[in-house]
Amino acid sequence: MKAVQFSEHGDRDVLEYGDFPDPEVGPEEVLVDVKAASLNHLDIWTRRGLPGVELEMPHIPGSDMAGVVTDVGERVTRFEAGDHVALIAGVADGDDEFSRKGDPTLAPDFRIIGEHQRGVHAEFAAIPEENLVPVPEDVPWEVAGSASLVFQTAWRMLIDRGELRPGEKVLVLGASGGVGHAAVQIADYAGAEVYATASTDEKLEYAKDCGADHVINYEEEDFSKKIYEMTDGRGVDMVVDHIGEATYKQSLRSLTKGGRVVTCGATTGPDPGAGLNFIFWNQLSVIGSTMATPGEADEVLELVWDGTFEPRIRETLPMSEIERAHELIEERQGFGKVVVIPDSEL
């Protein structure tokens, strides 16, 4: 088969789309003929190299895809040939206290397909059946292949970890990115008053189209000062911050007393300084969130399949143009998801 792969960490030029051995299907695995996959910022970090993560090389990236089942292992019970499926990328072996309590994202061995082990930017992928969800046949492949990671991540952040309530004010940073545009839609669905930041007027209009009530161009003004102006000095109840060092202090200062920052990532750096004095005096909470439980993923993806939520597509490319796909994510060109299609499907 053909697959996106790299044999060393580095810039975009380490990527290639070439021959790779066909996957072998284990007894509890499903072989999927990939019809569409998509990129996340995680793919950029994995390509560059993550501290403490040792990969089997060559590595196939990719944590989002959808396709058709072509074969199943002897112990598979949920799927059969011809089924449409999408990937849920979080993996845990299940023999720990957290998994037994229903939350494998807290398991000591929790890992992500495409980050810690070979991913799905390929013509075929062998996936454990527990990491697949059924997709209605009327859902377009680009939608099915681009929704899972960002919508499950945003859903857990806002609804389960953040406990967002109707009527609350929530600020979503980087609202034109994958997680950001999902978070805006979910916050709007939950009945919150949604504030959103982006770097251009075009991206701000896009955020409004996704459900933002108020928008701020963070390139032109300090968003924390603007939030206080827009809320008459109160601040917001929640900030969704996946950016990290560059925005953390402003995120804290955007909160009302007793507010909370929810974070799933740190694309600009992991160590901004805790700001403990500001946290304890204002009784703030900083809440971490990673991926979602299978039940949370099922819940939000049902709302994607029925059209309540929509993964917006900024560009669709052949997998052989993977360098361009990475460039779109790295350089923050456009908004929404970047989809890649195996060349054999075009």
Short mmCIF file of C-alpha atoms in Angstrom, two decimals:
data_model
loop_
_atom_site.label_atom_id
_atom_site.label_comp_id
_atom_site.label_asym_id
_atom_site.label_seq_id
_atom_site.Cartn_x
_atom_site.Cartn_y
_atom_site.Cartn_z
CA MET A 1 0.00 0.00 0.00
CA LYS A 2 0.92 3.68 -0.13
CA ALA A 3 1.30 5.63 3.11
CA VAL A 4 2.48 8.98 4.42
CA GLN A 5 5.62 8.33 6.46
CA PHE A 6 8.80 9.78 7.89
CA SER A 7 11.99 8.04 9.04
CA GLU A 8 13.36 10.91 11.13
CA HIS A 9 11.99 13.96 12.89
CA GLY A 10 12.32 17.33 11.21
CA ASP A 11 10.75 19.87 8.89
CA ARG A 12 8.18 19.12 6.23
CA ASP A 13 10.79 17.72 3.88
CA VAL A 14 11.09 14.52 5.99
CA LEU A 15 7.59 13.52 4.83
CA GLU A 16 7.05 11.18 1.92
CA TYR A 17 4.14 9.31 0.36
CA GLY A 18 5.36 5.92 -0.73
CA ASP A 19 5.20 2.16 -0.43
CA PHE A 20 4.66 0.63 3.00
CA PRO A 21 3.93 -3.00 3.98
CA ASP A 22 0.23 -3.86 4.04
CA PRO A 23 -1.13 -4.04 7.62
CA GLU A 24 -1.75 -7.41 9.20
CA VAL A 25 -5.14 -7.82 10.87
CA GLY A 26 -5.09 -9.11 14.44
CA PRO A 27 -7.92 -11.17 15.98
CA GLU A 28 -9.56 -8.09 17.53
CA GLU A 29 -8.76 -5.69 14.69
CA VAL A 30 -10.61 -4.36 11.67
CA LEU A 31 -9.01 -3.63 8.30
CA VAL A 32 -10.25 -0.30 6.93
CA ASP A 33 -9.96 0.91 3.35
CA VAL A 34 -9.30 4.60 4.09
CA LYS A 35 -11.47 7.00 2.08
CA ALA A 36 -10.57 10.27 3.82
CA ALA A 37 -8.27 11.36 6.63
CA SER A 38 -7.43 14.72 8.16
CA LEU A 39 -4.66 16.57 9.93
CA ASN A 40 -4.46 17.97 13.43
CA HIS A 41 -1.76 20.13 15.00
CA LEU A 42 -0.71 16.93 16.76
CA ASP A 43 0.66 15.70 13.42
CA ILE A 44 3.02 18.69 13.30
CA TRP A 45 4.37 18.02 16.79
CA THR A 46 4.76 14.31 16.10
CA ARG A 47 6.71 15.02 12.92
CA ARG A 48 8.97 17.50 14.72
CA GLY A 49 9.47 15.15 17.69
CA LEU A 50 7.87 15.16 21.13
CA PRO A 51 9.97 14.91 24.32
CA GLY A 52 9.76 11.43 25.81
CA VAL A 53 7.94 9.90 22.82
CA GLU A 54 10.06 7.30 21.01
CA LEU A 55 8.51 6.18 17.72
CA GLU A 56 8.98 3.06 15.66
CA MET A 57 10.43 4.31 12.39
CA PRO A 58 9.32 4.79 9.74
CA HIS A 59 6.28 6.37 11.38
CA ILE A 60 2.87 6.83 9.75
CA PRO A 61 1.17 9.93 11.21
CA GLY A 62 -2.55 10.64 11.36
CA SER A 63 -5.20 10.42 14.10
CA ASP A 64 -8.36 11.01 12.04
CA MET A 65 -9.83 8.92 9.22
CA ALA A 66 -12.94 7.23 7.89
CA GLY A 67 -13.40 4.37 5.47
CA VAL A 68 -14.96 1.04 4.61
CA VAL A 69 -14.37 -2.22 6.50
CA THR A 70 -12.78 -4.82 4.19
CA ASP A 71 -11.83 -7.54 6.69
CA VAL A 72 -12.25 -8.35 10.38
CA GLY A 73 -10.33 -10.45 12.89
CA GLU A 74 -11.78 -13.68 14.24
CA ARG A 75 -12.87 -12.12 17.56
CA VAL A 76 -14.46 -8.98 16.11
CA THR A 77 -18.20 -8.76 16.79
CA ARG A 78 -19.23 -5.14 16.10
CA PHE A 79 -18.31 -4.76 12.43
CA GLU A 80 -18.39 -6.62 9.15
CA ALA A 81 -17.18 -6.04 5.61
CA GLY A 82 -18.87 -3.08 3.96
CA ASP A 83 -19.51 -1.08 7.14
CA HIS A 84 -18.64 2.62 7.16
CA VAL A 85 -16.47 3.53 10.16
CA ALA A 86 -14.46 6.40 11.67
CA LEU A 87 -11.51 6.37 14.05
CA ILE A 88 -11.46 7.22 17.75
CA ALA A 89 -7.72 7.55 18.31
CA GLY A 90 -7.34 7.09 22.08
CA VAL A 91 -5.99 3.69 23.17
CA ALA A 92 -5.69 2.08 26.61
CA ASP A 93 -5.23 -1.58 27.45
CA GLY A 94 -7.94 -1.43 30.11
CA ASP A 95 -6.22 -3.17 33.03
CA ASP A 96 -6.14 -0.19 35.39
CA GLU A 97 -8.40 1.53 37.92
CA PHE A 98 -9.34 4.43 35.68
CA SER A 99 -10.40 2.27 32.73
CA ARG A 100 -12.45 0.07 35.04
CA LYS A 101 -14.22 3.21 36.26
CA GLY A 102 -15.04 4.16 32.67
CA ASP A 103 -12.36 6.75 31.85
CA PRO A 104 -9.49 5.24 29.83
CA THR A 105 -8.12 8.74 29.07
CA LEU A 106 -6.68 8.69 32.61
CA ALA A 107 -5.05 5.27 32.21
CA PRO A 108 -1.27 5.18 32.80
CA ASP A 109 -0.81 3.55 29.38
CA PHE A 110 -3.17 5.89 27.49
CA ARG A 111 -1.80 6.70 24.05
CA ILE A 112 -2.98 8.10 20.74
CA ILE A 113 -2.96 6.40 17.36
CA GLY A 114 -0.82 8.56 15.10
CA GLU A 115 1.16 10.07 17.97
CA HIS A 116 2.51 7.20 20.09
CA GLN A 117 1.96 4.46 17.50
CA ARG A 118 1.54 4.31 13.74
CA GLY A 119 -1.40 6.26 12.42
CA VAL A 120 -3.86 6.28 9.57
CA HIS A 121 -2.60 8.54 6.78
CA ALA A 122 -2.45 5.55 4.45
CA GLU A 123 -4.52 3.57 1.98
CA PHE A 124 -5.34 0.94 4.63
CA ALA A 125 -5.25 0.75 8.42
CA ALA A 126 -5.70 -2.14 10.87
CA ILE A 127 -7.52 -0.74 13.90
CA PRO A 128 -8.78 -2.35 17.14
CA GLU A 129 -12.56 -2.61 16.87
CA GLU A 130 -13.00 -0.64 20.10
CA ASN A 131 -11.34 2.33 18.36
CA LEU A 132 -13.93 2.52 15.59
CA VAL A 133 -17.40 4.02 15.49
CA PRO A 134 -20.07 3.32 12.88
CA VAL A 135 -20.82 6.08 10.38
CA PRO A 136 -24.17 6.42 8.58
CA GLU A 137 -23.79 5.81 4.87
CA ASP A 138 -25.16 9.26 3.97
CA VAL A 139 -22.37 11.09 5.84
CA PRO A 140 -19.74 12.39 3.36
CA TRP A 141 -16.27 10.91 3.73
CA GLU A 142 -14.67 14.33 4.26
CA VAL A 143 -16.99 14.93 7.24
CA ALA A 144 -16.56 11.46 8.71
CA GLY A 145 -12.79 11.60 8.30
CA SER A 146 -12.27 15.00 9.91
CA ALA A 147 -14.67 15.21 12.87
CA SER A 148 -13.59 12.76 15.53
CA LEU A 149 -10.50 14.15 17.23
CA VAL A 150 -11.47 17.82 17.41
CA PHE A 151 -15.12 17.36 18.33
CA GLN A 152 -14.50 14.73 20.99
CA THR A 153 -11.69 16.86 22.45
CA ALA A 154 -13.81 20.02 22.51
CA TRP A 155 -16.88 18.18 23.88
CA ARG A 156 -14.97 16.73 26.82
CA MET A 157 -13.31 20.09 27.53
CA LEU A 158 -16.49 22.13 27.61
CA ILE A 159 -19.23 19.71 28.66
CA ASP A 160 -17.59 17.09 30.86
CA ARG A 161 -14.45 18.66 32.32
CA GLY A 162 -15.56 22.29 32.14
CA GLU A 163 -19.22 21.66 33.02
CA LEU A 164 -20.38 24.54 30.84
CA ARG A 165 -23.87 25.71 31.74
CA PRO A 166 -26.49 27.60 29.71
CA GLY A 167 -26.14 31.36 30.04
CA GLU A 168 -22.44 31.32 30.95
CA LYS A 169 -19.93 33.41 29.07
CA VAL A 170 -17.16 31.42 27.36
CA LEU A 171 -14.12 32.66 25.45
CA VAL A 172 -12.69 30.36 22.75
CA LEU A 173 -9.13 31.16 21.67
CA GLY A 174 -7.97 30.32 18.15
CA ALA A 175 -11.54 29.87 16.99
CA SER A 176 -10.59 29.20 13.35
CA GLY A 177 -8.56 26.06 14.10
CA GLY A 178 -9.79 22.50 14.43
CA VAL A 179 -10.50 22.35 18.16
CA GLY A 180 -11.41 26.04 18.21
CA HIS A 181 -14.14 25.87 15.60
CA ALA A 182 -15.55 22.74 17.25
CA ALA A 183 -15.55 24.47 20.65
CA VAL A 184 -17.44 27.49 19.28
CA GLN A 185 -20.16 25.24 17.89
CA ILE A 186 -20.44 23.21 21.10
CA ALA A 187 -20.53 26.29 23.33
CA ASP A 188 -23.28 27.79 21.19
CA TYR A 189 -25.21 24.49 21.31
CA ALA A 190 -24.87 24.44 25.11
CA GLY A 191 -26.56 27.83 25.38
CA ALA A 192 -23.49 29.88 26.33
CA GLU A 193 -22.69 33.42 25.25
CA VAL A 194 -19.68 32.83 23.01
CA TYR A 195 -16.66 35.13 22.61
CA ALA A 196 -13.98 34.09 20.11
CA THR A 197 -10.52 35.24 19.02
CA ALA A 198 -8.83 34.98 15.64
CA SER A 199 -6.07 36.77 13.75
CA THR A 200 -7.88 38.19 10.69
CA ASP A 201 -11.24 39.71 9.86
CA GLU A 202 -11.96 36.77 7.55
CA LYS A 203 -11.36 34.29 10.38
CA LEU A 204 -13.53 36.37 12.72
CA GLU A 205 -16.41 36.19 10.25
CA TYR A 206 -15.86 32.45 10.07
CA ALA A 207 -16.08 32.24 13.88
CA LYS A 208 -19.38 34.12 13.78
CA ASP A 209 -20.66 31.68 11.19
CA CYS A 210 -19.79 28.84 13.58
CA GLY A 211 -21.81 30.45 16.38
CA ALA A 212 -19.70 33.14 18.08
CA ASP A 213 -21.69 36.07 19.45
CA HIS A 214 -18.67 38.39 19.88
CA VAL A 215 -15.25 38.33 18.19
CA ILE A 216 -11.83 39.82 18.95
CA ASN A 217 -8.85 40.22 16.64
CA TYR A 218 -5.97 39.24 18.94
CA GLU A 219 -3.41 40.67 16.50
CA GLU A 220 -4.84 44.15 16.99
CA GLU A 221 -5.69 44.24 20.71
CA ASP A 222 -5.09 42.53 24.04
CA PHE A 223 -8.01 40.12 24.21
CA SER A 224 -8.11 40.10 28.03
CA LYS A 225 -8.58 43.89 28.13
CA LYS A 226 -11.19 43.68 25.39
CA ILE A 227 -13.09 40.98 27.30
CA TYR A 228 -13.27 43.18 30.39
CA GLU A 229 -14.51 46.06 28.25
CA MET A 230 -17.11 43.88 26.53
CA THR A 231 -18.36 42.38 29.83
CA ASP A 232 -18.41 45.64 31.81
CA GLY A 233 -15.46 44.53 33.94
CA ARG A 234 -16.89 41.14 34.86
CA GLY A 235 -14.92 38.70 32.68
CA VAL A 236 -16.03 35.34 31.31
CA ASP A 237 -16.87 32.15 33.17
CA MET A 238 -14.65 29.91 31.02
CA VAL A 239 -11.71 30.27 28.67
CA VAL A 240 -10.93 27.49 26.19
CA ASP A 241 -7.15 27.77 25.72
CA HIS A 242 -5.18 25.26 23.65
CA ILE A 243 -2.40 27.74 22.83
CA GLY A 244 -0.29 27.80 26.01
CA GLU A 245 2.50 30.20 26.94
CA ALA A 246 1.51 32.98 24.55
CA THR A 247 -2.03 33.31 25.95
CA TYR A 248 -2.10 31.77 29.43
CA LYS A 249 -1.76 34.97 31.51
CA GLN A 250 -4.31 36.77 29.37
CA SER A 251 -6.64 33.79 29.73
CA LEU A 252 -6.46 34.03 33.54
CA ARG A 253 -7.09 37.78 33.37
CA SER A 254 -10.12 37.25 31.14
CA LEU A 255 -11.94 35.26 33.85
CA THR A 256 -14.52 36.43 36.31
CA LYS A 257 -14.05 35.55 39.99
CA GLY A 258 -14.37 31.78 40.34
CA GLY A 259 -13.90 31.24 36.60
CA ARG A 260 -12.01 28.44 34.90
CA VAL A 261 -9.51 27.90 32.11
CA VAL A 262 -9.86 24.58 30.28
CA THR A 263 -6.86 23.45 28.25
CA CYS A 264 -6.13 20.53 25.94
CA GLY A 265 -2.80 21.68 24.53
CA ALA A 266 0.06 24.16 24.48
CA THR A 267 1.10 24.85 20.91
CA THR A 268 3.19 27.90 21.87
CA GLY A 269 4.92 26.27 24.83
CA PRO A 270 4.07 24.32 28.01
CA ASP A 271 5.51 26.46 30.84
CA PRO A 272 3.95 29.93 31.06
CA GLY A 273 4.35 30.41 34.81
CA ALA A 274 1.54 29.31 37.09
CA GLY A 275 0.24 32.69 38.23
CA LEU A 276 -0.66 31.13 41.57
CA ASN A 277 -1.31 34.43 43.34
CA PHE A 278 -3.83 35.42 40.69
CA ILE A 279 -5.39 31.94 40.82
CA PHE A 280 -5.87 31.70 44.58
CA TRP A 281 -6.95 35.31 45.11
CA ASN A 282 -9.60 35.09 42.39
CA GLN A 283 -10.42 31.44 43.18
CA LEU A 284 -9.82 30.33 39.62
CA SER A 285 -9.55 26.79 38.28
CA VAL A 286 -7.16 25.52 35.59
CA ILE A 287 -8.54 22.27 34.17
CA GLY A 288 -6.67 19.88 31.89
CA SER A 289 -8.45 17.71 29.35
CA THR A 290 -7.25 15.08 26.89
CA MET A 291 -9.28 13.43 24.12
CA ALA A 292 -12.54 11.80 25.37
CA THR A 293 -14.00 8.59 26.69
CA PRO A 294 -15.65 6.30 24.11
CA GLY A 295 -19.05 7.31 25.48
CA GLU A 296 -18.29 11.03 25.17
CA ALA A 297 -17.02 10.50 21.63
CA ASP A 298 -20.16 8.56 20.68
CA GLU A 299 -22.34 11.32 22.11
CA VAL A 300 -20.78 14.19 20.20
CA LEU A 301 -20.26 12.27 16.94
CA GLU A 302 -23.97 11.47 16.80
CA LEU A 303 -24.47 15.26 16.69
CA VAL A 304 -21.99 15.47 13.81
CA TRP A 305 -23.63 12.67 11.86
CA ASP A 306 -27.08 14.30 12.17
CA GLY A 307 -25.74 17.68 11.04
CA THR A 308 -26.00 19.56 14.36
CA PHE A 309 -22.23 20.13 14.25
CA GLU A 310 -20.17 20.53 11.11
CA PRO A 311 -16.42 20.08 10.67
CA ARG A 312 -15.48 22.90 8.31
CA ILE A 313 -12.99 21.95 5.59
CA ARG A 314 -10.34 24.49 4.58
CA GLU A 315 -8.80 22.33 1.84
CA THR A 316 -8.85 18.77 0.48
CA LEU A 317 -5.60 17.41 -0.97
CA PRO A 318 -4.17 14.12 -2.27
CA MET A 319 -2.02 12.34 0.32
CA SER A 320 0.93 12.77 -2.05
CA GLU A 321 0.69 16.52 -1.28
CA ILE A 322 1.19 15.91 2.43
CA GLU A 323 3.89 18.59 2.71
CA ARG A 324 1.39 21.20 1.55
CA ALA A 325 -1.16 19.86 4.04
CA HIS A 326 1.34 20.28 6.90
CA GLU A 327 2.18 23.76 5.64
CA LEU A 328 -1.48 24.82 5.84
CA ILE A 329 -1.61 23.77 9.51
CA GLU A 330 1.82 25.12 10.51
CA GLU A 331 1.37 28.48 8.83
CA ARG A 332 -2.22 28.88 10.06
CA GLN A 333 -3.47 29.35 6.52
CA GLY A 334 -7.26 29.36 6.29
CA PHE A 335 -9.65 27.91 8.84
CA GLY A 336 -11.11 24.54 9.73
CA LYS A 337 -9.75 21.10 8.89
CA VAL A 338 -7.30 19.96 6.21
CA VAL A 339 -8.39 16.68 4.61
CA VAL A 340 -6.11 14.28 2.74
CA ILE A 341 -7.35 11.56 0.38
CA PRO A 342 -5.35 8.49 -0.71
CA ASP A 343 -4.24 9.10 -4.27
CA SER A 344 -5.83 5.78 -5.28
CA GLU A 345 -9.25 7.23 -4.34
CA LEU A 346 -8.93 10.22 -6.69
#
